[in-house]
Short mmCIF file of C-alpha atoms in Angstrom, two decimals:
data_model
loop_
_atom_site.label_atom_id
_atom_site.label_comp_id
_atom_site.label_asym_id
_atom_site.label_seq_id
_atom_site.Cartn_x
_atom_site.Cartn_y
_atom_site.Cartn_z
CA MET J 482 0.18 0.26 -0.07
CA LEU J 483 2.86 2.39 0.86
CA GLU J 484 4.80 1.98 -2.36
CA VAL J 485 2.35 4.75 -4.29
CA LEU J 486 4.03 7.06 -1.53
CA ARG J 487 6.92 7.12 -3.57
CA VAL J 488 5.38 9.47 -6.28
CA THR J 489 6.27 12.46 -4.86
CA ALA J 490 3.26 14.54 -5.91
CA TYR J 491 0.85 12.25 -4.39
CA ARG J 492 3.17 11.90 -1.13
CA ARG J 493 2.81 15.36 -0.52
CA LEU J 494 -1.06 15.46 -1.40
CA PHE J 495 -1.60 12.84 1.04
CA THR J 496 0.66 14.59 3.74
CA ALA J 497 -1.69 17.74 3.22
CA GLN J 498 -5.11 15.46 3.38
CA VAL J 499 -3.66 13.98 6.94
CA VAL J 500 -2.50 17.42 8.73
CA ALA J 501 -5.63 19.12 7.22
CA LEU J 502 -8.05 16.00 9.03
CA ALA J 503 -6.10 16.34 12.16
CA GLY J 504 -7.43 19.96 12.41
CA THR J 505 -10.87 18.70 11.04
CA GLY J 506 -10.97 16.16 14.27
CA LEU J 507 -10.52 18.70 16.46
CA LEU J 508 -12.96 20.84 15.00
CA THR J 509 -15.49 17.95 15.35
CA VAL J 510 -15.13 17.30 19.03
CA ALA J 511 -14.81 21.51 19.69
CA LEU J 512 -18.35 21.83 17.91
CA GLY J 513 -19.77 18.91 19.84
CA LEU J 514 -18.67 20.92 23.18
CA LEU J 515 -19.54 24.18 22.16
CA ALA J 516 -23.10 23.12 20.97
CA TYR J 517 -23.18 21.36 24.43
CA ASP J 518 -21.93 24.83 26.16
CA LEU J 519 -24.56 27.00 24.34
CA ALA J 520 -27.43 24.83 24.32
CA GLY J 521 -27.13 21.64 27.05
CA ALA J 522 -29.11 18.71 26.33
CA ARG J 523 -30.37 20.15 23.26
CA ALA J 524 -26.73 20.04 21.73
CA GLY J 525 -27.83 17.35 19.34
CA THR J 526 -30.60 19.31 18.05
CA VAL J 527 -28.00 22.32 17.36
CA LEU J 528 -25.28 19.73 15.73
CA GLY J 529 -28.05 18.26 13.69
CA THR J 530 -28.81 21.81 12.45
CA ALA J 531 -25.25 23.02 11.92
CA LEU J 532 -24.41 19.53 10.01
CA THR J 533 -27.75 20.05 7.75
CA ILE J 534 -26.01 23.35 7.29
CA LYS J 535 -23.03 21.85 6.23
CA MET J 536 -24.74 19.43 3.50
CA LEU J 537 -26.56 22.06 2.16
CA ALA J 538 -23.10 24.11 1.50
CA TYR J 539 -21.93 20.57 0.20
CA VAL J 540 -24.75 20.35 -2.13
CA PHE J 541 -25.32 23.87 -3.79
CA VAL J 542 -22.13 25.04 -3.58
CA ALA J 543 -19.88 22.37 -4.95
CA PRO J 544 -21.21 21.93 -8.28
CA VAL J 545 -21.26 25.84 -8.78
CA MET J 546 -17.61 26.21 -7.61
CA ALA J 547 -16.70 23.15 -9.59
CA VAL J 548 -17.79 25.19 -12.69
CA LEU J 549 -16.41 28.57 -11.81
CA VAL J 550 -12.87 27.32 -10.63
CA GLU J 551 -12.80 25.18 -13.74
CA ARG J 552 -10.37 27.49 -15.71
CA VAL J 553 -8.49 28.50 -12.39
CA PRO J 554 -5.32 26.34 -11.68
CA ARG J 555 -6.06 23.34 -9.37
CA LYS J 556 -3.22 24.77 -6.88
CA ALA J 557 -4.57 28.04 -6.95
CA VAL J 558 -7.98 26.47 -5.70
CA LEU J 559 -6.70 24.27 -3.02
CA ILE J 560 -4.70 27.00 -1.20
CA GLY J 561 -7.56 29.36 -1.31
CA ALA J 562 -9.82 27.09 -0.37
CA ASP J 563 -7.59 26.22 2.99
CA LEU J 564 -6.71 29.75 3.76
CA MET J 565 -10.34 30.67 3.92
CA ARG J 566 -10.94 27.51 6.37
CA THR J 567 -8.24 28.91 8.43
CA GLY J 568 -10.00 32.39 9.00
CA ILE J 569 -13.05 30.83 9.78
CA ALA J 570 -11.81 28.41 12.29
CA LEU J 571 -9.84 31.27 14.22
CA THR J 572 -13.16 32.83 14.31
CA LEU J 573 -15.40 30.06 15.96
CA PRO J 574 -13.72 30.59 19.49
CA LEU J 575 -15.36 34.10 19.57
CA VAL J 576 -19.07 32.33 19.22
CA ASP J 577 -21.53 33.05 22.05
CA GLN J 578 -24.56 32.56 19.74
CA VAL J 579 -26.24 29.81 18.16
CA TRP J 580 -26.82 31.45 14.85
CA GLN J 581 -23.25 32.28 14.80
CA ILE J 582 -22.14 28.60 14.68
CA TYR J 583 -24.71 27.83 11.77
CA LEU J 584 -23.26 31.18 9.51
CA LEU J 585 -19.64 30.00 9.95
CA VAL J 586 -20.02 26.49 9.52
CA PHE J 587 -21.72 27.20 6.46
CA ILE J 588 -18.73 29.52 4.88
CA LEU J 589 -16.25 27.01 6.18
CA GLN J 590 -17.88 24.07 4.83
CA SER J 591 -18.60 26.32 1.35
CA ALA J 592 -14.74 26.62 1.51
CA SER J 593 -14.52 22.62 1.78
CA ALA J 594 -17.06 21.88 -0.69
CA THR J 595 -14.88 23.64 -3.25
CA PHE J 596 -11.34 22.04 -1.56
CA THR J 597 -12.45 18.45 -1.81
CA PRO J 598 -13.95 17.58 -5.11
CA ALA J 599 -10.63 19.65 -6.76
CA PHE J 600 -8.16 17.65 -4.40
CA GLN J 601 -10.01 13.90 -5.36
CA ALA J 602 -10.28 14.76 -9.01
CA LEU J 603 -6.17 15.06 -8.66
CA ILE J 604 -5.71 11.53 -7.53
CA PRO J 605 -6.49 9.61 -10.75
CA THR J 606 -4.37 11.99 -12.82
CA LEU J 607 -1.22 11.15 -10.64
CA LEU J 608 -1.92 7.58 -10.32
CA PRO J 609 -3.44 6.25 -13.40
CA ARG J 610 -2.93 2.72 -12.50
CA GLU J 611 -6.02 1.03 -11.10
CA ARG J 612 -3.64 -0.79 -8.70
CA ASP J 613 -1.93 1.73 -7.50
CA TYR J 614 -5.49 4.08 -7.34
CA THR J 615 -7.10 1.50 -5.35
CA ARG J 616 -4.13 1.57 -2.72
CA ALA J 617 -4.28 4.97 -2.67
CA LEU J 618 -7.99 4.82 -1.90
CA SER J 619 -7.25 3.10 1.07
CA LEU J 620 -4.79 5.33 2.30
CA SER J 621 -6.94 8.03 1.77
CA ARG J 622 -9.71 6.10 3.71
CA LEU J 623 -6.87 5.62 6.54
CA ALA J 624 -5.94 9.16 6.96
CA TYR J 625 -9.79 9.64 7.25
CA ASP J 626 -9.94 6.68 9.90
CA LEU J 627 -6.80 8.43 11.70
CA GLU J 628 -8.32 11.58 12.04
CA SER J 629 -11.22 9.83 13.89
CA VAL J 630 -9.09 7.79 16.30
CA LEU J 631 -6.08 10.15 16.73
CA SER J 632 -7.67 13.68 16.72
CA PRO J 633 -10.31 12.89 19.66
CA ILE J 634 -7.47 11.23 21.53
CA LEU J 635 -5.26 14.26 20.89
CA ALA J 636 -8.33 16.48 21.79
CA ALA J 637 -8.86 14.28 24.83
CA ALA J 638 -5.34 15.34 26.28
CA LEU J 639 -5.76 18.59 25.23
CA LEU J 640 -9.02 19.24 27.33
CA THR J 641 -7.39 18.13 30.60
CA PHE J 642 -5.27 21.20 30.58
CA MET J 643 -7.27 24.07 28.15
CA SER J 644 -10.48 25.37 27.28
CA PHE J 645 -12.25 23.65 24.14
CA HIS J 646 -11.94 26.69 22.70
CA LEU J 647 -8.29 26.34 21.75
CA LEU J 648 -8.71 23.38 19.79
CA PHE J 649 -10.05 25.59 17.07
CA VAL J 650 -6.70 27.28 16.94
CA GLY J 651 -5.71 23.49 16.05
CA THR J 652 -8.24 23.32 13.61
CA ALA J 653 -6.35 26.49 11.92
CA VAL J 654 -3.07 25.16 12.06
CA GLY J 655 -4.00 21.95 10.49
CA PHE J 656 -5.47 23.94 7.44
CA LEU J 657 -2.57 26.24 7.43
CA LEU J 658 -0.17 23.76 7.39
CA SER J 659 -2.28 21.77 4.32
CA ALA J 660 -2.00 24.82 2.26
CA ALA J 661 2.05 24.96 3.07
CA MET J 662 2.09 21.15 1.61
CA VAL J 663 0.18 22.15 -1.52
CA VAL J 664 2.38 25.26 -2.52
CA ALA J 665 5.38 22.74 -2.19
CA THR J 666 3.87 20.18 -4.22
CA PRO J 667 4.19 19.82 -8.20
CA LEU J 668 1.48 18.96 -9.96
CA PRO J 669 1.13 17.78 -13.59
CA PRO J 670 -0.10 20.39 -16.43
CA GLN J 671 -3.94 21.07 -15.95
CA GLN J 672 -5.74 20.51 -19.05
CA ILE J 673 -8.38 22.86 -19.76
CA THR J 674 -11.21 22.30 -22.40
CA VAL J 675 -12.90 25.40 -23.57
CA ARG J 676 -16.70 24.48 -23.48
CA ARG J 677 -19.71 26.15 -25.36
CA THR J 678 -21.99 24.85 -23.27
CA SER J 679 -23.93 26.39 -20.78
CA VAL J 680 -23.17 26.94 -17.00
CA LEU J 681 -26.20 24.91 -16.08
CA HIS J 682 -25.39 22.06 -18.26
CA ARG J 683 -21.83 21.55 -16.79
CA THR J 684 -23.23 22.02 -13.23
CA THR J 685 -25.59 19.17 -13.79
CA LEU J 686 -23.09 17.08 -15.90
CA GLY J 687 -22.03 14.87 -13.34
CA THR J 688 -25.69 14.34 -12.02
CA ARG J 689 -26.67 13.01 -15.30
CA ILE J 690 -23.52 10.86 -15.52
CA PHE J 691 -25.01 9.04 -12.18
CA LEU J 692 -28.44 9.11 -13.27
CA GLY J 693 -27.56 6.81 -16.36
CA GLU J 694 -24.96 4.67 -14.73
CA PRO J 695 -26.78 1.54 -12.88
CA THR J 696 -23.18 1.30 -11.16
CA LEU J 697 -23.47 4.54 -9.69
CA ARG J 698 -26.97 4.72 -8.99
CA GLY J 699 -26.35 1.73 -6.51
CA LEU J 700 -23.93 4.12 -4.89
CA MET J 701 -26.16 6.51 -4.83
CA ALA J 702 -28.45 3.89 -2.68
CA LEU J 703 -25.35 3.26 -0.57
CA ASN J 704 -24.13 6.82 -0.20
CA PHE J 705 -27.84 6.96 1.52
CA VAL J 706 -26.82 4.11 4.24
CA VAL J 707 -23.57 5.42 5.04
CA ALA J 708 -25.46 8.64 5.76
CA CYS J 709 -27.87 7.01 7.94
CA GLY J 710 -25.14 5.57 10.25
CA THR J 711 -22.80 8.62 10.00
CA ALA J 712 -25.56 10.92 11.18
CA LEU J 713 -26.38 8.57 14.49
CA VAL J 714 -22.63 9.22 15.33
CA LEU J 715 -21.77 12.33 14.35
CA VAL J 716 -24.91 14.15 15.88
CA ASN J 717 -25.89 11.70 18.82
CA THR J 718 -22.61 10.60 20.14
CA VAL J 719 -22.28 13.95 22.52
CA VAL J 720 -26.07 12.94 23.79
CA TYR J 721 -25.15 8.98 24.49
CA ALA J 722 -21.61 10.09 26.31
CA LEU J 723 -22.98 12.70 28.24
CA GLU J 724 -26.72 12.04 28.82
CA LEU J 725 -27.53 8.21 28.80
CA PHE J 726 -24.35 7.22 30.13
CA GLU J 727 -23.65 10.40 31.96
CA GLY J 728 -19.89 10.22 30.86
CA THR J 729 -17.31 13.10 30.41
CA ASN J 730 -15.84 15.00 27.55
CA THR J 731 -13.08 12.26 27.33
CA ASP J 732 -15.69 9.56 27.27
CA LEU J 733 -17.24 11.56 24.08
CA ALA J 734 -13.68 11.79 22.52
CA ILE J 735 -13.08 7.56 22.91
CA ALA J 736 -16.46 6.97 21.40
CA LEU J 737 -15.85 9.13 18.38
CA ALA J 738 -12.32 7.22 18.28
CA CYS J 739 -14.07 3.83 18.29
CA TYR J 740 -15.75 4.70 15.29
CA GLY J 741 -12.85 5.41 13.45
CA ALA J 742 -10.91 2.49 14.75
CA GLY J 743 -13.67 0.23 12.76
CA SER J 744 -13.30 1.68 9.76
CA MET J 745 -9.45 2.19 9.65
CA ALA J 746 -9.21 -1.65 10.48
CA VAL J 747 -11.48 -2.11 7.35
CA ALA J 748 -9.10 0.23 4.85
CA LEU J 749 -6.06 -1.43 5.73
CA THR J 750 -7.62 -4.99 4.52
CA VAL J 751 -9.73 -3.27 1.46
CA PRO J 752 -6.80 -3.99 -1.21
CA PRO J 753 -6.43 -7.52 -0.66
CA LEU J 754 -10.55 -8.36 -0.64
CA LEU J 755 -11.19 -6.43 -3.73
CA ASP J 756 -8.96 -8.98 -5.52
CA ARG J 757 -11.15 -11.57 -4.03
CA VAL J 758 -14.30 -10.11 -4.08
CA THR J 759 -16.28 -7.45 -6.27
CA ASP J 760 -16.80 -3.94 -5.35
CA ARG J 761 -20.50 -4.76 -5.54
CA THR J 762 -20.15 -7.42 -2.93
CA LEU J 763 -17.81 -5.71 -0.64
CA MET J 764 -20.58 -2.46 -0.69
CA ILE J 765 -23.76 -4.13 -0.12
CA ALA J 766 -22.14 -6.16 2.82
CA GLY J 767 -21.13 -2.89 4.18
CA GLY J 768 -24.94 -1.53 4.15
CA GLY J 769 -25.85 -4.50 5.91
CA VAL J 770 -23.33 -3.80 8.72
CA ILE J 771 -24.11 -0.39 9.01
CA SER J 772 -28.39 -1.33 9.15
CA LEU J 773 -27.26 -4.01 11.91
CA GLY J 774 -25.13 -1.44 13.97
CA LEU J 775 -28.10 1.07 13.99
CA GLY J 776 -30.74 -1.85 15.51
CA LEU J 777 -28.14 -2.38 17.83
CA ALA J 778 -27.23 1.30 18.85
CA GLY J 779 -31.17 1.72 19.53
CA VAL J 780 -31.27 -1.43 22.05
CA LEU J 781 -28.46 0.26 23.84
CA ALA J 782 -30.46 3.26 23.88
CA ALA J 783 -33.39 1.34 25.35
CA ALA J 784 -31.28 -0.44 27.82
CA GLY J 785 -28.85 2.31 28.70
CA GLN J 786 -26.40 -0.25 30.94
CA SER J 787 -23.08 -1.23 28.59
CA TRP J 788 -21.14 1.73 27.82
CA VAL J 789 -18.15 -0.86 26.42
CA LEU J 790 -21.01 -2.51 24.48
CA LEU J 791 -21.79 0.83 22.68
CA LEU J 792 -17.89 1.49 21.87
CA ALA J 793 -18.11 -2.28 20.19
CA VAL J 794 -21.32 -0.98 18.63
CA TRP J 795 -19.70 2.26 16.85
CA THR J 796 -16.98 0.38 15.90
CA VAL J 797 -19.18 -1.98 13.81
CA LEU J 798 -20.51 1.02 12.33
CA GLY J 799 -17.14 2.43 11.47
CA ALA J 800 -16.59 -0.68 9.51
CA GLY J 801 -19.44 -0.80 7.58
CA THR J 802 -18.76 2.83 6.72
CA SER J 803 -15.46 1.84 5.14
CA MET J 804 -16.93 -1.26 3.26
CA ILE J 805 -18.76 1.17 1.15
CA ASN J 806 -16.59 4.48 1.26
CA THR J 807 -13.25 3.22 0.41
CA PRO J 808 -13.97 1.37 -3.20
CA SER J 809 -16.52 4.13 -4.09
CA ALA J 810 -14.10 6.17 -6.12
CA ARG J 811 -13.19 3.16 -8.09
CA LEU J 812 -16.21 3.19 -9.95
CA LEU J 813 -16.10 7.05 -10.16
CA ARG J 814 -12.61 6.68 -11.96
CA ARG J 815 -13.96 3.99 -14.40
CA ALA J 816 -17.27 5.90 -15.31
CA ALA J 817 -15.44 8.90 -16.15
CA THR J 818 -13.70 10.21 -19.02
CA SER J 819 -10.80 12.94 -18.77
CA ALA J 820 -13.22 15.76 -19.65
CA SER J 821 -16.02 14.65 -17.37
CA ARG J 822 -13.52 13.45 -14.06
CA ALA J 823 -13.72 16.71 -12.06
CA HIS J 824 -17.41 16.95 -12.54
CA LEU J 825 -18.41 13.36 -11.98
CA PHE J 826 -16.46 13.33 -8.61
CA THR J 827 -18.09 16.88 -7.45
CA ALA J 828 -21.61 15.06 -8.05
CA GLN J 829 -20.48 12.26 -5.94
CA PHE J 830 -19.27 15.03 -3.30
CA SER J 831 -22.31 16.51 -3.51
CA LEU J 832 -25.24 13.77 -3.80
CA SER J 833 -23.38 12.06 -1.01
CA HIS J 834 -23.43 14.76 1.35
CA ALA J 835 -27.48 15.46 -0.04
CA CYS J 836 -28.58 12.34 2.07
CA PHE J 837 -27.00 13.82 5.19
CA ILE J 838 -29.82 16.86 4.75
CA LEU J 839 -32.27 13.93 5.66
CA THR J 840 -30.35 12.09 7.95
CA TYR J 841 -28.97 14.60 10.28
CA PRO J 842 -32.17 16.58 10.87
CA ILE J 843 -33.68 12.74 11.91
CA ALA J 844 -30.88 12.55 13.99
CA GLY J 845 -30.85 15.42 15.58
CA TRP J 846 -34.42 16.61 15.73
CA LEU J 847 -36.37 13.45 16.46
CA GLY J 848 -33.06 12.45 18.93
CA ALA J 849 -34.58 15.66 20.83
CA THR J 850 -38.26 14.83 20.64
CA LEU J 851 -38.84 11.06 20.35
CA GLY J 852 -35.63 9.76 22.02
CA GLN J 853 -32.45 7.98 21.18
CA GLU J 854 -33.98 4.48 20.72
CA ALA J 855 -36.79 5.65 18.27
CA THR J 856 -34.34 7.91 16.29
CA ALA J 857 -31.90 4.42 16.35
CA GLY J 858 -34.44 2.58 15.04
CA ILE J 859 -35.78 4.74 12.35
CA LEU J 860 -32.37 5.33 10.75
CA ALA J 861 -32.05 1.32 10.83
CA GLY J 862 -35.12 0.98 8.72
CA LEU J 863 -34.08 3.62 6.26
CA ALA J 864 -30.79 2.05 6.01
CA THR J 865 -32.16 -1.34 5.35
CA LEU J 866 -34.31 0.15 2.41
CA GLY J 867 -31.04 1.70 1.20
CA VAL J 868 -29.59 -1.52 0.74
CA LEU J 869 -32.71 -3.15 -0.78
CA ALA J 870 -32.48 -0.17 -3.51
CA ALA J 871 -28.71 -0.83 -4.25
CA LEU J 872 -29.60 -4.58 -4.57
CA ARG J 873 -32.15 -3.41 -7.11
CA LEU J 874 -30.37 -0.36 -8.96
CA TRP J 875 -27.23 -2.16 -9.30
CA PRO J 876 -27.38 -5.44 -11.24
CA ARG J 877 -25.19 -8.32 -9.99
CA GLY J 878 -21.93 -8.42 -13.07
CA TRP J 879 -22.64 -4.76 -14.02
CA SER J 880 -19.51 -2.71 -14.50
CA PRO J 881 -19.16 0.63 -16.14
CA ILE J 882 -15.72 -0.59 -17.89
CA SER J 883 -17.81 -2.89 -20.08
CA GLY J 884 -21.65 -1.85 -19.52
CA GLU J 885 -21.18 2.20 -20.05
CA THR J 886 -24.98 3.03 -21.56
CA ALA J 887 -25.25 5.43 -24.15
CA THR J 888 -26.96 8.00 -21.69
CA VAL J 889 -23.38 8.10 -20.30
CA GLN J 890 -22.15 8.54 -23.55
CA GLU J 891 -24.37 11.46 -24.31
CA ALA J 892 -23.56 13.08 -20.91
CA HIS J 893 -19.88 12.98 -21.53
CA GLN J 894 -20.03 15.30 -24.35
#
């Protein structure tokens, strides 16, 4: 897996990703504690709303920005987005009203909606061989998982001698270091295609490719399954840890770390697994794991007795998430052309996060009104429906390598 780090440009971009994610991990913990500081037991509602706003930025800003910056050098796009995120992170410690969280989260995530698709679309150009690209995907997933594991642990250590407000400074440092690494990264010349089509046509190109390709329609259903599991963890872990189990800030960080550990364990095994099983088999199995984990979370919310078992369930949810997310970019790479690659990765970024517009409010608002047991049960039911939809939308044996439809070919033009 580590062989791909011999490619200098990829190694430096991967390092930039790691340090930015470390800062993002501190931000996750700090936002949860800030919400609890301002709203108490209704912190889940605040977080649910803030994360829904984050998803709105991802869904509506990402496709527009992909078109607006398509003639701008990739390096300038990445650096500019990182600097914007740095500035917003330094503003968050000054927040004393809930509405200010919502505003700053929207601006920060709009910058992320510009950065992430541009970053992801670069990797296939740096690593054109599928074997190398698969390993890069696992490394990328591992980076996300290390963020989930190590950042909460780091946050827990820092919280023993400083206010959670200073965690936002750590977030800013991560984004700033990421920008510095991008500055030092040599990137291949950018091929800019002058298009005579309208902005609307280019903005919706990636989505039209998704709708025309059965494999990607199945991916859309599995994106929704991931959103169900992730919403419960990101929105309501603070409620499980501090309210249901009457734990501490450190317990919150440990629970989030267990979620990341489960995902990391799977990411390390994905490359050899995909030599033996198909993407479809692994990803749909991951959907089943998430559905099971959500059901168990509902049982634990009702019983409220075993903290260790809760940590195990969070680990299972992380594993299921990685079983879907790690191979997903392989499907995009196969369905894309050089002209449509950036639009397709942007569409995946936008459409996958659109699912959270439904699941975050369910996790936050229903959790505050119906309780955690009912909320986890509802999310488990929705995740199961997503798995069944994927089975129907993604026919067994279908691959975009040999089965690209006329609709997709039209959309590429």
